[in-house]
PDB file of C-alpha atoms in Angstrom:
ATOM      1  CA  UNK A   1      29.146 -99.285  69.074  1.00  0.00           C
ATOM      2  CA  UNK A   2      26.963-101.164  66.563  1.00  0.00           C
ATOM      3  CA  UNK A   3      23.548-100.226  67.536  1.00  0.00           C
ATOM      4  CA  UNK A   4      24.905 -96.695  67.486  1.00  0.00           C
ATOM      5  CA  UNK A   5      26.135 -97.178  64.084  1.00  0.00           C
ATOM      6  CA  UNK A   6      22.801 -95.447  61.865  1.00  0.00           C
ATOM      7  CA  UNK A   7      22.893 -92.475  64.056  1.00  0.00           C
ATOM      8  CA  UNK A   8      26.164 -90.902  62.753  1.00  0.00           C
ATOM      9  CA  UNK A   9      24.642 -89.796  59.561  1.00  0.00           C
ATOM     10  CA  UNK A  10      22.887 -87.226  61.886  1.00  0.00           C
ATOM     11  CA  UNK A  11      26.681 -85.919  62.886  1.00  0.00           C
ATOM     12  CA  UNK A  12      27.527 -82.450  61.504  1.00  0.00           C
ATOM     13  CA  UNK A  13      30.028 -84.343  59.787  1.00  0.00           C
ATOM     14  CA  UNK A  14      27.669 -87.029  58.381  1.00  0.00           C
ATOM     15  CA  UNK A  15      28.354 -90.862  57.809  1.00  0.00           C
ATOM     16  CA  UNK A  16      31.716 -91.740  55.289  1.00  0.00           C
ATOM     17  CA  UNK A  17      31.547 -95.193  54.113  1.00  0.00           C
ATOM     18  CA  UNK A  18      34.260 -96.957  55.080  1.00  0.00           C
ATOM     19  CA  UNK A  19      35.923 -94.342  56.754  1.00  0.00           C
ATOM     20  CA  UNK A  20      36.707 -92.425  53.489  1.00  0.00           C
ATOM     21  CA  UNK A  21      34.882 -88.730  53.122  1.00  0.00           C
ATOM     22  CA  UNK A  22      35.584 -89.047  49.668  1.00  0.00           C
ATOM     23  CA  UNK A  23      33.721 -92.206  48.881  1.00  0.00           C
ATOM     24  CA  UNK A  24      30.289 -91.661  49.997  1.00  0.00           C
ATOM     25  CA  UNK A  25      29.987 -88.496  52.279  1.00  0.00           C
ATOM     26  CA  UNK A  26      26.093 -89.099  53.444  1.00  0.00           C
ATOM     27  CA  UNK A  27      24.719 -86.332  55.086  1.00  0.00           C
ATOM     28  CA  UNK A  28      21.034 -86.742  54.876  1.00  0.00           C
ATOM     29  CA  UNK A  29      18.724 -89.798  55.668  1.00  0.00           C
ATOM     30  CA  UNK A  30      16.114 -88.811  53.258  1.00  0.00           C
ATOM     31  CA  UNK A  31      18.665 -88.501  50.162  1.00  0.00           C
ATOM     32  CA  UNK A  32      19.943 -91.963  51.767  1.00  0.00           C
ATOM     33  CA  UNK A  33      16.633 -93.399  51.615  1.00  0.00           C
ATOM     34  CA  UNK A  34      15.719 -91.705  48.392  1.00  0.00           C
ATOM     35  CA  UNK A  35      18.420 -93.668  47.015  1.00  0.00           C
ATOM     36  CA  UNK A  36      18.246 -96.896  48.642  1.00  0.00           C
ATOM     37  CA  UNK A  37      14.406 -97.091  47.199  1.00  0.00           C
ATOM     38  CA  UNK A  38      15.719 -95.851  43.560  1.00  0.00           C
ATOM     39  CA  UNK A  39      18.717 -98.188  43.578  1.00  0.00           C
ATOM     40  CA  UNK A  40      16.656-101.236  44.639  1.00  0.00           C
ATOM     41  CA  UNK A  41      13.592-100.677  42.920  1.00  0.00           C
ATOM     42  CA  UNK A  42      15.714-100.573  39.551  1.00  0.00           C
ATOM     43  CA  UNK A  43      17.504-103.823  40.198  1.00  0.00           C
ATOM     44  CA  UNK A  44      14.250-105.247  41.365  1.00  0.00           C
ATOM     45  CA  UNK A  45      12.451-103.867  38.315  1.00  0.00           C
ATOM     46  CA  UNK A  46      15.073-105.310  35.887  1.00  0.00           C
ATOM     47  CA  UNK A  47      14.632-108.747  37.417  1.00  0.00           C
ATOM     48  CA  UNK A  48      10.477-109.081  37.298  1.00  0.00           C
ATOM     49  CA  UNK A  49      11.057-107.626  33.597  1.00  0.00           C
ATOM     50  CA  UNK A  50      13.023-110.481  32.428  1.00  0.00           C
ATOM     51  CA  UNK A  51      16.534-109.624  33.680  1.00  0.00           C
ATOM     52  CA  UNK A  52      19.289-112.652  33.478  1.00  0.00           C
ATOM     53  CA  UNK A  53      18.151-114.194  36.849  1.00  0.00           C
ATOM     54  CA  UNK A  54      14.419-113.344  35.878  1.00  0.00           C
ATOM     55  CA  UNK A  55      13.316-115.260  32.913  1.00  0.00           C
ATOM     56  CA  UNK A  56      10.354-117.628  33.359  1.00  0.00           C
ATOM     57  CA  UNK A  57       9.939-117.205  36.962  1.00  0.00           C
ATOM     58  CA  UNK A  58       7.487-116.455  39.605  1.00  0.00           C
ATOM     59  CA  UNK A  59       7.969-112.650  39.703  1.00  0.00           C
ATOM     60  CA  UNK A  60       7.907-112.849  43.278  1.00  0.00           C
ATOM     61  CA  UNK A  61       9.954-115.988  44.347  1.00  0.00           C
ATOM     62  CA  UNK A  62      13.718-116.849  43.596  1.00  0.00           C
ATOM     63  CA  UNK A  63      14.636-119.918  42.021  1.00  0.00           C
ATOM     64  CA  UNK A  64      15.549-120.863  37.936  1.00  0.00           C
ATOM     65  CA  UNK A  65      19.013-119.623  37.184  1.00  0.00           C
ATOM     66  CA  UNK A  66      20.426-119.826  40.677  1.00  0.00           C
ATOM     67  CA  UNK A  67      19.180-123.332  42.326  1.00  0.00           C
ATOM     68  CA  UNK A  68      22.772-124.305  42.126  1.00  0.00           C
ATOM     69  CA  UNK A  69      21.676-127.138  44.210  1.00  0.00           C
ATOM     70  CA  UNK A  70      18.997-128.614  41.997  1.00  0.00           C
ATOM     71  CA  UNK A  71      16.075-127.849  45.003  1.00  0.00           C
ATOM     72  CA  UNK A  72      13.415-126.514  42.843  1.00  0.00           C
ATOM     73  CA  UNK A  73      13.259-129.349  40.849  1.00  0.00           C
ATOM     74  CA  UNK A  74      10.340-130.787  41.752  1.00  0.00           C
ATOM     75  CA  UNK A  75       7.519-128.601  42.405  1.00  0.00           C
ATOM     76  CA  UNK A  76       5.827-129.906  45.811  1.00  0.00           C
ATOM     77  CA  UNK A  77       9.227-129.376  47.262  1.00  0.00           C
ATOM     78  CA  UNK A  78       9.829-126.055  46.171  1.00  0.00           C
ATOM     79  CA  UNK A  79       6.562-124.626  47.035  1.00  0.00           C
ATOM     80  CA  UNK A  80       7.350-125.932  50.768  1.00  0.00           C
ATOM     81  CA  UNK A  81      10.461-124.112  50.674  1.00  0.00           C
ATOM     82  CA  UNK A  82       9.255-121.456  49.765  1.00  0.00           C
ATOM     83  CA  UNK A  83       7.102-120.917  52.675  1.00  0.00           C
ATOM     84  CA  UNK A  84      10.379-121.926  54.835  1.00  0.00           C
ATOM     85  CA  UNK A  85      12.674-119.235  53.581  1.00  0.00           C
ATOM     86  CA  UNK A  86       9.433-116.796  54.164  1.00  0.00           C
ATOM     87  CA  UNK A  87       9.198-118.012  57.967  1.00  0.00           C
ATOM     88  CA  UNK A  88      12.851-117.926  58.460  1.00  0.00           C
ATOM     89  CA  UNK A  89      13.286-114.584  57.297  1.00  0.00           C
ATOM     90  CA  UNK A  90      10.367-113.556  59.499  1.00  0.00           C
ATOM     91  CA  UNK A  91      11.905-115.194  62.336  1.00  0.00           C
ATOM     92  CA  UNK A  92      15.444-113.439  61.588  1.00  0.00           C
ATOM     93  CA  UNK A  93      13.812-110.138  61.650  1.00  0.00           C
ATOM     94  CA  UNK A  94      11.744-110.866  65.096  1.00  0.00           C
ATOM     95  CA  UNK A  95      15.578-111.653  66.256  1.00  0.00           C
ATOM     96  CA  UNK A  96      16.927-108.785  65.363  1.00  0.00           C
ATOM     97  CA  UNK A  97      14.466-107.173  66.779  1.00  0.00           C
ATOM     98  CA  UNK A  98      15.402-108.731  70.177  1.00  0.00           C
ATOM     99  CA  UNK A  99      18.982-107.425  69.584  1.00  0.00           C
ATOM    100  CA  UNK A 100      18.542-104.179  69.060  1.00  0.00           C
ATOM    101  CA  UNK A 101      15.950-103.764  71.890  1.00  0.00           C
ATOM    102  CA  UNK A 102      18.618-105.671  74.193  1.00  0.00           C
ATOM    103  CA  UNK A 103      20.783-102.902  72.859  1.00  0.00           C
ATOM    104  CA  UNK A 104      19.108-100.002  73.863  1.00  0.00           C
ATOM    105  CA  UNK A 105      17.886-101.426  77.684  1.00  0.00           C
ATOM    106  CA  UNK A 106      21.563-102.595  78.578  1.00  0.00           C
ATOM    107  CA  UNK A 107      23.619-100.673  76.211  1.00  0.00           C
ATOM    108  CA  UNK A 108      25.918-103.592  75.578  1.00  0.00           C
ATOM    109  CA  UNK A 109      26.077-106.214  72.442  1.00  0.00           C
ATOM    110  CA  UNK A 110      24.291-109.707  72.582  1.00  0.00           C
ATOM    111  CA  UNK A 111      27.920-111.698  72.785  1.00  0.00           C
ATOM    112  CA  UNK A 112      28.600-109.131  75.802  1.00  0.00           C
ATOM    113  CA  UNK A 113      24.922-109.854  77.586  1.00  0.00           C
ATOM    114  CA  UNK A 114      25.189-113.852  76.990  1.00  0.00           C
ATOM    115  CA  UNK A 115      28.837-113.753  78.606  1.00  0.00           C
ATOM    116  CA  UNK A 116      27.046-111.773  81.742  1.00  0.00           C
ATOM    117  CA  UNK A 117      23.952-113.896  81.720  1.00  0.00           C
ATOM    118  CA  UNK A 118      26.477-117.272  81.218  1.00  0.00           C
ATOM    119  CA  UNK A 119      28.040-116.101  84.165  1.00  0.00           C
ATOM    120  CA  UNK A 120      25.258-115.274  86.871  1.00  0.00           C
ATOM    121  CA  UNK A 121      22.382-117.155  85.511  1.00  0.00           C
ATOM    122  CA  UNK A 122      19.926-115.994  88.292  1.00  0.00           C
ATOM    123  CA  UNK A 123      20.491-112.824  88.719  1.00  0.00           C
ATOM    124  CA  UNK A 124      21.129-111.718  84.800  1.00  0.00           C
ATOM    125  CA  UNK A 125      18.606-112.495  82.735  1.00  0.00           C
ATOM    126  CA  UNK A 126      15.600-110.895  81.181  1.00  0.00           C
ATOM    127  CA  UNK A 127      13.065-110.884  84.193  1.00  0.00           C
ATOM    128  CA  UNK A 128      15.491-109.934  87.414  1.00  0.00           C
ATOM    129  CA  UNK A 129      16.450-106.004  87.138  1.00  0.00           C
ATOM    130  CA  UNK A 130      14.504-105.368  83.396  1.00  0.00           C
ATOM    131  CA  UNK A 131      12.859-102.122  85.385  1.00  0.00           C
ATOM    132  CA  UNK A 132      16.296-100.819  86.823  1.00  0.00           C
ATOM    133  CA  UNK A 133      17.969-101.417  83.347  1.00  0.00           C
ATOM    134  CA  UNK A 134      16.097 -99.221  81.518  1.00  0.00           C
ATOM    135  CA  UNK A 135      15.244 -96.404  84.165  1.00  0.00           C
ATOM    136  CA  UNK A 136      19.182 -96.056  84.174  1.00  0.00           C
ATOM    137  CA  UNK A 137      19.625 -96.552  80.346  1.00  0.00           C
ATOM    138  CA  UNK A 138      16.413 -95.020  79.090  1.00  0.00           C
ATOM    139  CA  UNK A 139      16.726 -93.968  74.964  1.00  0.00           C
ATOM    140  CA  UNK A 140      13.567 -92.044  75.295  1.00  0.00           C
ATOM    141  CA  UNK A 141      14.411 -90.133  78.451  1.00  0.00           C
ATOM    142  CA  UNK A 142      11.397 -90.567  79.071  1.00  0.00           C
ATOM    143  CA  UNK A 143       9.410 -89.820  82.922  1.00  0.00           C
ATOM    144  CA  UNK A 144       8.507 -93.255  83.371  1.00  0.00           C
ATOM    145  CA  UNK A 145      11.167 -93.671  85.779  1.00  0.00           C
TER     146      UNK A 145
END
């Protein structure tokens, strides 16, 4: 299941990418993470140094060698849009978020929870039965219930 998907790296046999042991065999989040921060933060240092997309620009902001669209053109505009890709991506995360909490409470997908809501309006939805769906799919096992 997708929400489940993270957790097999904890599995005695650890996570394969893309099926294939003999790809990448990850067996411990903190060497994961170890290298997802050393991987990034060299690509990221090579742009803000003057990398091929990094030349010129706002160390922080994209824009100058790919604007295949000509949008940063004039300045006022590209400020603005700046602050719009900003608040979408904050927005994106806030609904992922609601996804993944969705996942744990009913243990199903979003598509899956919209077909049941879609189909009993009333009774499906996120106020009627939010108690009863987590008491009987509780992550935290916790003694609330």
């Amino acid at each position: 299941v997708w929400w489940k998907a993270g957790a097999q790296i904890f599995a005695d046999d650890g996570l394969n990418y893309l099926g294939n042991p003999s790809l990448i065999h990850a067996q411990s989040i903190i060497y994961t993470l170890a290298a997802q921060v050393v991987l990034m933060g060299l690509a990221e240092a090579y742009r803000v140094n003057g990398g091929p997309l990094g030349e010129g620009l706002d160390k922080l902001y994209p824009g100058e060698a790919f604007d295949p669209l000509g949008l940063a053109d004039d300045p006022d505009t590209f400020a603005e849009l700046k602050v719009k890709e900003i608040k979408n991506g904050r927005l994106a995360m806030f609904a992922m978020f609601g996804f993944f909490v969705q996942a744990l409470v009913t243990q199903k997908g979003p598509v899956e929870n919209l077909l049941d809501h879609l189909s009993d309006p009333s009774n499906i939805n996120g106020f009627t039965d939010a108690a009863t769906a987590y008491c009987t799919n509780d992550p935290l096992g916790s003694a609330l219930c």
